[in-house]
Coordinates of C-alpha atoms in Angstrom, one line a residue:
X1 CA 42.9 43.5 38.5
X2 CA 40.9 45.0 35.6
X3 CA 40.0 48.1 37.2
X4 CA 43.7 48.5 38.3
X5 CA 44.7 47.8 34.7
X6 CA 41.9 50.3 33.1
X7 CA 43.0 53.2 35.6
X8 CA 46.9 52.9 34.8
X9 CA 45.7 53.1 31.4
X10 CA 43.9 56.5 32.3
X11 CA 46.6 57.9 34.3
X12 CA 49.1 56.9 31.6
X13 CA 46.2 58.4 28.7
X14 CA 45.8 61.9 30.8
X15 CA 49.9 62.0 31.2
X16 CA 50.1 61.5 27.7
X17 CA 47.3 62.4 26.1
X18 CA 46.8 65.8 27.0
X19 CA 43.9 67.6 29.4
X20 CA 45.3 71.0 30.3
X21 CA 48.1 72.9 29.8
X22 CA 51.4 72.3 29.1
X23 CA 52.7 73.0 32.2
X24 CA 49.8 70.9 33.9
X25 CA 50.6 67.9 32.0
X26 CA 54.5 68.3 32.5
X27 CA 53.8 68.6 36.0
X28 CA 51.7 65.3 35.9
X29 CA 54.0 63.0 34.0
X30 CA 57.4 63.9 36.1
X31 CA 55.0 63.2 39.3
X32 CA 54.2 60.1 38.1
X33 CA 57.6 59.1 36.8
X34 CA 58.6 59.6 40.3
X35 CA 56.2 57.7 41.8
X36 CA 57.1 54.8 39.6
X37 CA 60.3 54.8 40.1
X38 CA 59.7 55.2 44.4
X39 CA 57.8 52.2 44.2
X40 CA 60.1 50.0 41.7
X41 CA 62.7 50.9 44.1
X42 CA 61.2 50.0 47.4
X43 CA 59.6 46.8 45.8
X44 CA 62.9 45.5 44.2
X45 CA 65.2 46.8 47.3
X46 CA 64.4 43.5 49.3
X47 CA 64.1 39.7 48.7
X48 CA 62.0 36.8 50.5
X49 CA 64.2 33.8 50.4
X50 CA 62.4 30.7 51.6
X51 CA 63.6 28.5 54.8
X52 CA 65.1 25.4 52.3
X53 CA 67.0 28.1 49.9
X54 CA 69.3 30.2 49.6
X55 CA 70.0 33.3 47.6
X56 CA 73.6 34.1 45.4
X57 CA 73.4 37.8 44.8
X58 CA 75.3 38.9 41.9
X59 CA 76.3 42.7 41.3
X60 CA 76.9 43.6 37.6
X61 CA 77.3 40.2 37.0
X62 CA 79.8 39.2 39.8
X63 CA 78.8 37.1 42.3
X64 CA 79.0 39.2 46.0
X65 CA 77.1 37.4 48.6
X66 CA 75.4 34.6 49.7
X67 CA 71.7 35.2 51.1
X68 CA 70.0 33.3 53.9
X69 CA 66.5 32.4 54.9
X70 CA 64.2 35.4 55.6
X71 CA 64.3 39.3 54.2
X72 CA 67.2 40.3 52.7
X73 CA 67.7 43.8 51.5
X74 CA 69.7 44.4 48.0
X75 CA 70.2 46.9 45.5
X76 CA 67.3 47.0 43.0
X77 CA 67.8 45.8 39.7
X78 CA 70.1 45.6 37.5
X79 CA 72.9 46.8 39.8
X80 CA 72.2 43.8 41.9
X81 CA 70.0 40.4 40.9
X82 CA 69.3 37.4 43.2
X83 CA 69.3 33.8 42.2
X84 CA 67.3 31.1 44.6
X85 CA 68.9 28.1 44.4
X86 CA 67.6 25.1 46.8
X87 CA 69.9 23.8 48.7
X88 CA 67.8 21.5 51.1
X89 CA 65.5 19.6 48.2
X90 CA 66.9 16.1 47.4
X91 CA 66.9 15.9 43.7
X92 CA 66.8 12.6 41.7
X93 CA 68.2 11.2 38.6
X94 CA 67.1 8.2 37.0
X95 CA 69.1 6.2 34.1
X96 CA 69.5 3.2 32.6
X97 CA 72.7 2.1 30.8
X98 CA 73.6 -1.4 28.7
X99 CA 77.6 -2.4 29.1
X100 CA 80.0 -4.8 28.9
X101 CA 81.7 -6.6 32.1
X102 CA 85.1 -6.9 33.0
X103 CA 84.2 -10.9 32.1
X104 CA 83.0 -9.2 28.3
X105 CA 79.5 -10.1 29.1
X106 CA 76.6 -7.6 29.1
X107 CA 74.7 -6.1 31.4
X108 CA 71.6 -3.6 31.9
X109 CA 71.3 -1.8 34.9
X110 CA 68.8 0.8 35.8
X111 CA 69.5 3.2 38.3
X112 CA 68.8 6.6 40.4
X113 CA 71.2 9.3 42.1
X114 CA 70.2 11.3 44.7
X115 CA 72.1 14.4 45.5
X116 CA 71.7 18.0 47.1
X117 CA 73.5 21.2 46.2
X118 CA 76.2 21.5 48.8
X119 CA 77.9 24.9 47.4
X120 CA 74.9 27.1 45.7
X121 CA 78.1 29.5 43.7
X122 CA 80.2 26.4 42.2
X123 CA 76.4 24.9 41.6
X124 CA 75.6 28.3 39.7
X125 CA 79.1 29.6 38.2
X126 CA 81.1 26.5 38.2
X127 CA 79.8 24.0 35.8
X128 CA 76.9 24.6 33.1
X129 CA 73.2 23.2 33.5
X130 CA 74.5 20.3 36.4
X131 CA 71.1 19.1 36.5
X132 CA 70.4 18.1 33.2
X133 CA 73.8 17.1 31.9
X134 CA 76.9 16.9 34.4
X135 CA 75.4 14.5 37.1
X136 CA 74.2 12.0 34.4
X137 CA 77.0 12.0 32.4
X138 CA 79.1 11.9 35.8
X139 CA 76.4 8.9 37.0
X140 CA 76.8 7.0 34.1
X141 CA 80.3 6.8 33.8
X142 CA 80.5 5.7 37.4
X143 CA 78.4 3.1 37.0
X144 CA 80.3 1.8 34.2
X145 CA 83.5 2.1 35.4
X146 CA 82.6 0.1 38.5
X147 CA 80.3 -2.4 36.6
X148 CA 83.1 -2.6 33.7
X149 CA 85.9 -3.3 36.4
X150 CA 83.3 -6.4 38.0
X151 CA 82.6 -10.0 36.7
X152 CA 79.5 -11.0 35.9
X153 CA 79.7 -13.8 38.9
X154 CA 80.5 -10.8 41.2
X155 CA 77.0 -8.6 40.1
X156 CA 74.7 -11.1 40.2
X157 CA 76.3 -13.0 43.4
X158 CA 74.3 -10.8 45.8
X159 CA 77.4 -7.9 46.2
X160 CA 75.2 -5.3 45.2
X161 CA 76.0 -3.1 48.4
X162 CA 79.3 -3.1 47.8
X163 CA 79.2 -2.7 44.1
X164 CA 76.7 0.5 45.0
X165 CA 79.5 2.0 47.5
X166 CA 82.0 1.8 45.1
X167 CA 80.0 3.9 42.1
X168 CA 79.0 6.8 44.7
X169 CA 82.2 6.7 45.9
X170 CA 83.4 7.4 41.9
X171 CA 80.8 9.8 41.4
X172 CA 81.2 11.6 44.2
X173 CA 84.6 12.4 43.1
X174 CA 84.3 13.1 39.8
X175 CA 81.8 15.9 40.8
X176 CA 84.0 17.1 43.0
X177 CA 86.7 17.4 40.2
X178 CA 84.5 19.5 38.1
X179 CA 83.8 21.9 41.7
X180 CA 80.1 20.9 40.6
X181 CA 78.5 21.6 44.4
X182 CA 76.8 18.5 44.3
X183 CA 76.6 16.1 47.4
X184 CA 75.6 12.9 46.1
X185 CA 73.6 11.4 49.2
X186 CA 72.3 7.7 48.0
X187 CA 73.1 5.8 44.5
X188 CA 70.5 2.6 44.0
X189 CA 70.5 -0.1 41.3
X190 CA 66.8 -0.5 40.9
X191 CA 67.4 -3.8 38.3
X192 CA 70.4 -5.5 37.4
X193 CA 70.2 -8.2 35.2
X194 CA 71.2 -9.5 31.6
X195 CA 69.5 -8.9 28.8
X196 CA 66.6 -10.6 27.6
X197 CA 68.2 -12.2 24.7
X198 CA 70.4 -13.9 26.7
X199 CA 68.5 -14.3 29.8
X200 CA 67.4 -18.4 29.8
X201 CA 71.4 -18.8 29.6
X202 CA 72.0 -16.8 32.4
X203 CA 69.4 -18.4 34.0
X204 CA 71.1 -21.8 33.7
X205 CA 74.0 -20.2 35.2
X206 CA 72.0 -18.7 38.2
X207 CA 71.0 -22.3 39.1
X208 CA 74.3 -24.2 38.4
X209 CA 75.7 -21.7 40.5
X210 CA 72.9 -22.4 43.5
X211 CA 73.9 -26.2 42.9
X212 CA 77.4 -25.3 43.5
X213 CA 76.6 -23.2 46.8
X214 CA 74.6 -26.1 48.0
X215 CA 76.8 -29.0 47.4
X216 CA 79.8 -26.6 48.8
X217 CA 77.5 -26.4 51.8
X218 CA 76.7 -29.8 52.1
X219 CA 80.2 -30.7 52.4
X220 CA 81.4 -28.4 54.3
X221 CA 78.8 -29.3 56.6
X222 CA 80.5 -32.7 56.4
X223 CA 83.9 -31.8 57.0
X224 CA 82.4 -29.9 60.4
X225 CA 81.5 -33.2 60.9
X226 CA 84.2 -35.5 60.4
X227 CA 87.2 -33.3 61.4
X228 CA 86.5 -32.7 65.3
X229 CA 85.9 -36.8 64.9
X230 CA 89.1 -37.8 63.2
X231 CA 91.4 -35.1 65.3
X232 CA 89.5 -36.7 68.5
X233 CA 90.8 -40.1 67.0
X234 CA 94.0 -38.6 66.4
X235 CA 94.6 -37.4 69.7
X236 CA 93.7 -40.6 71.5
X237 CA 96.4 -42.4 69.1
X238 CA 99.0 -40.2 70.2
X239 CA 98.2 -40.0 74.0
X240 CA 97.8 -44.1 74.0
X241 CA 101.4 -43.8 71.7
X242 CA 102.6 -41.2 74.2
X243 CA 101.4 -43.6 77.1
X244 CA 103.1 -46.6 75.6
X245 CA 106.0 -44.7 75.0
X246 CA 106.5 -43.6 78.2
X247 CA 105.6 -47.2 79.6
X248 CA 108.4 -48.5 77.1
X249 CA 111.2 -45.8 78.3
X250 CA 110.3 -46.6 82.4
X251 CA 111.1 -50.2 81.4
X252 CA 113.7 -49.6 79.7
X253 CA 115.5 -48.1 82.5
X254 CA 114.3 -50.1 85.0
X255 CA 116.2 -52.8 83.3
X256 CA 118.9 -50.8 82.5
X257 CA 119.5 -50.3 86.4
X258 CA 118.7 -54.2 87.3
X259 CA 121.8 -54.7 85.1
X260 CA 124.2 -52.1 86.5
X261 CA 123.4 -53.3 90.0
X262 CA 123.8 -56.9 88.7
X263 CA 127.5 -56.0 87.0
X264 CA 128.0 -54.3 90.5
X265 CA 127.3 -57.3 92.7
X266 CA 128.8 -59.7 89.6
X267 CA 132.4 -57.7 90.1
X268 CA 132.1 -58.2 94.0
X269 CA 131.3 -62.1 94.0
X270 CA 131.1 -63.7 90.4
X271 CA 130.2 -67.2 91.7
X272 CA 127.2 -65.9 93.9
X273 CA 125.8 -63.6 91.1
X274 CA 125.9 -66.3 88.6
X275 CA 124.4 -69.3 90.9
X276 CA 122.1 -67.3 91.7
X277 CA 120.8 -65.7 88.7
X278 CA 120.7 -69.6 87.3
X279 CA 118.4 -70.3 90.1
X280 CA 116.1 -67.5 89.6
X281 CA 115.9 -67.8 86.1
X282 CA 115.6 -71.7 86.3
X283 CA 112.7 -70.8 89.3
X284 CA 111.3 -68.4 86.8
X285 CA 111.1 -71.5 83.8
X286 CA 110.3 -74.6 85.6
X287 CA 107.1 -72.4 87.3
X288 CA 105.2 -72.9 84.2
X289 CA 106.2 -75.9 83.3
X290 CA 103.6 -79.0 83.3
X291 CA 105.9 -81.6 83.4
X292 CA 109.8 -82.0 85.0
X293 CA 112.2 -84.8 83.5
X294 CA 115.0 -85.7 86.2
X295 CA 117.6 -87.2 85.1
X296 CA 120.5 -86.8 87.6
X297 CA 120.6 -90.5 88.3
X298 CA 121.0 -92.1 85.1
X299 CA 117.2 -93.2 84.5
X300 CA 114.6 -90.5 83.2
X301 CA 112.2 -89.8 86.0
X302 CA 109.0 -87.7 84.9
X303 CA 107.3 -85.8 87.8
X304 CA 103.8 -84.3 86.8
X305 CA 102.4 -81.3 89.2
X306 CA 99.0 -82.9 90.3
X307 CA 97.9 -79.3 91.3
X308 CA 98.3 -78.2 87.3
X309 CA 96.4 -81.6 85.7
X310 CA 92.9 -82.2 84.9
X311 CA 90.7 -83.8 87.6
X312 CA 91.6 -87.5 87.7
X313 CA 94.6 -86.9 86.0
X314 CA 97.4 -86.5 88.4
X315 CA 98.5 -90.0 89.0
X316 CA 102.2 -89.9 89.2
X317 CA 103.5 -92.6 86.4
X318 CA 107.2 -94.3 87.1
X319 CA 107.0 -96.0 83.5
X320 CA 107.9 -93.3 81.5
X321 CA 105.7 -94.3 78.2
X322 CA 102.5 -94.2 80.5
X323 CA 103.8 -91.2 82.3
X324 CA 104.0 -89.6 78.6
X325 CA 100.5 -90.7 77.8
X326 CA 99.2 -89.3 81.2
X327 CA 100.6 -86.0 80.7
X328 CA 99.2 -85.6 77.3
X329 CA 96.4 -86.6 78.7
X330 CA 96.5 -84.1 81.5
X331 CA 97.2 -81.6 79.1
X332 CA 94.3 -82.3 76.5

């Protein structure tokens, strides 16, 4: 490199510095004016763009063409410039922000963005230094509207996915509001947590919440416990109430046609219904009976049914004061 550097310096001392004549040293310096310019132009007439960019080429300014991967011929400068801009390279952000809840408590949250450059020209020409300024800003207020619109109960609960959805999901469109050519690909919340002022209250929270969960738990547990039991219960009631029901309404009718059939025959021979229902019913009484007074002839005549008594009771009694005692006897 030296020896390159101390023979330009020659060739540039003889072009300018005299060494012959005029017209010898005119000669030399348009020769090598040329041959500077030959080589600038060949050199800066091409550009290398690597396989994970891309190149925006820009003529006079404007923006023309979008290179790919590979060798790309241009105009040399400064009728054409090329800007590389990495379009595959996940870049990351990481922030941390202090706010207040929807329930007015506060918060501190650290967190990272991860985004690629989805449109190298709107990344470029659209919006000014995105790195450094636009997807922060854009990050932060995401987070805090999402955090802002959540209760402190709802953060710390475990939702974290869904809480993490929702602020990509905000971010991602407020980038695409400003046409920053940012795809946000993964938002995490590395720590969320109160601050450490008012963390032992919070931690009293934490655990009166766990309490809760458990004892909600435990009786819920309970209730799976109890319920199939108590509708089992239920459901024999109502088939035994069903069944009796049923029994009560079969009856019922039955004896609702024993009495039109008895009003039937009653109409065709009055006398012969009614002797005979007095006999059955007076069959149906004296059956159960222990003791039968008769008293058709005058004197009270007490028969006892030996086959009913006591063993070495049934000793039929004409006196009617011993027949008494026997049959309380029998019946003792």
């Amino acid at each position: 490199m030296e020896d390159a550097l101390r023979r330009l310096r020659e060739r540039f001392g003889n072009l300018f510095g005299g060494g012959g004549g005029n017209g010898g040293g005119s000669g030399g310096i348009l020769v090598a004016v040329v041959a500077i310019l030959l080589a600038w132009l060949i050199l800066d007439s091409w550009s290398v763009i690597n396989a994970r960019d891309v190149g925006v080429v820009q003529r006079f300014g404007k923006k023309t063409r979008i290179m790919s991967p590979g060798f790309n011929l241009k105009w040399p400068r400064p009728i054409e410039t090329v800007t590389k801009v990495k379009i595959k390279d996940v870049r990351l952000l990481a922030d941390s922000v202090r706010m207040l809840t929807m329930d007015e408590n506060i918060v501190s949250i650290d967190f990272n963005v991860q985004y690629q450059v989805s449109d190298a020209e709107k990344f470029l020409f659209r919006v000014k230094d995105v790195d450094s300024e636009t997807v922060k800003q854009a990050a932060e207020s995401a987070v805090r509207q999402v955090i802002g619109g959540s209760a402190m109960d709802t953060i710390l609960s475990g939702q974290g996915a869904e809480l993490v959805a929702e602020t990509k999901k905000v971010l991602q469109a407020t980038l695409d509001s400003y046409d920053a050519g940012v795809a946000v690909t993964e938002v995490n919340f590395q720590s969320v947590a109160p601050p450490h002022e008012v963390k032992d209250a919070f931690d009293d929270v934490t655990n009166a919440r766990e309490n809760k969960q458990q004892t909600e738990n435990e009786a819920q547990a309970y209730a799976n416990k109890v319920v199939p039991e108590a509708r089992g219960e239920a459901a024999r009631i109502k088939a035994q109430a069903e069944g009796y029901r049923a029994e009560r309404i079969a009856r019922a009718e039955g004896d609702a046609d024993r009495f039109n059939q008895l009003v039937a025959q009653y109409k065709a021979a009055p006398e012969v219904t009614r002797r005979r229902l007095y006999l059955e019913t007076m069959q149906q009484v004296l059956r159960d009976s222990v003791k039968v007074i008769d008293s058709s002839n005058g004197r009270s005549l007490i028969n006892l049914p030996v086959d009913k008594l006591a063993p070495g009771a049934g000793v039929l009694v004409q006196n009617p004061d011993e027949t008494t005692r026997a049959a309380r006897g029998g019946q003792q």
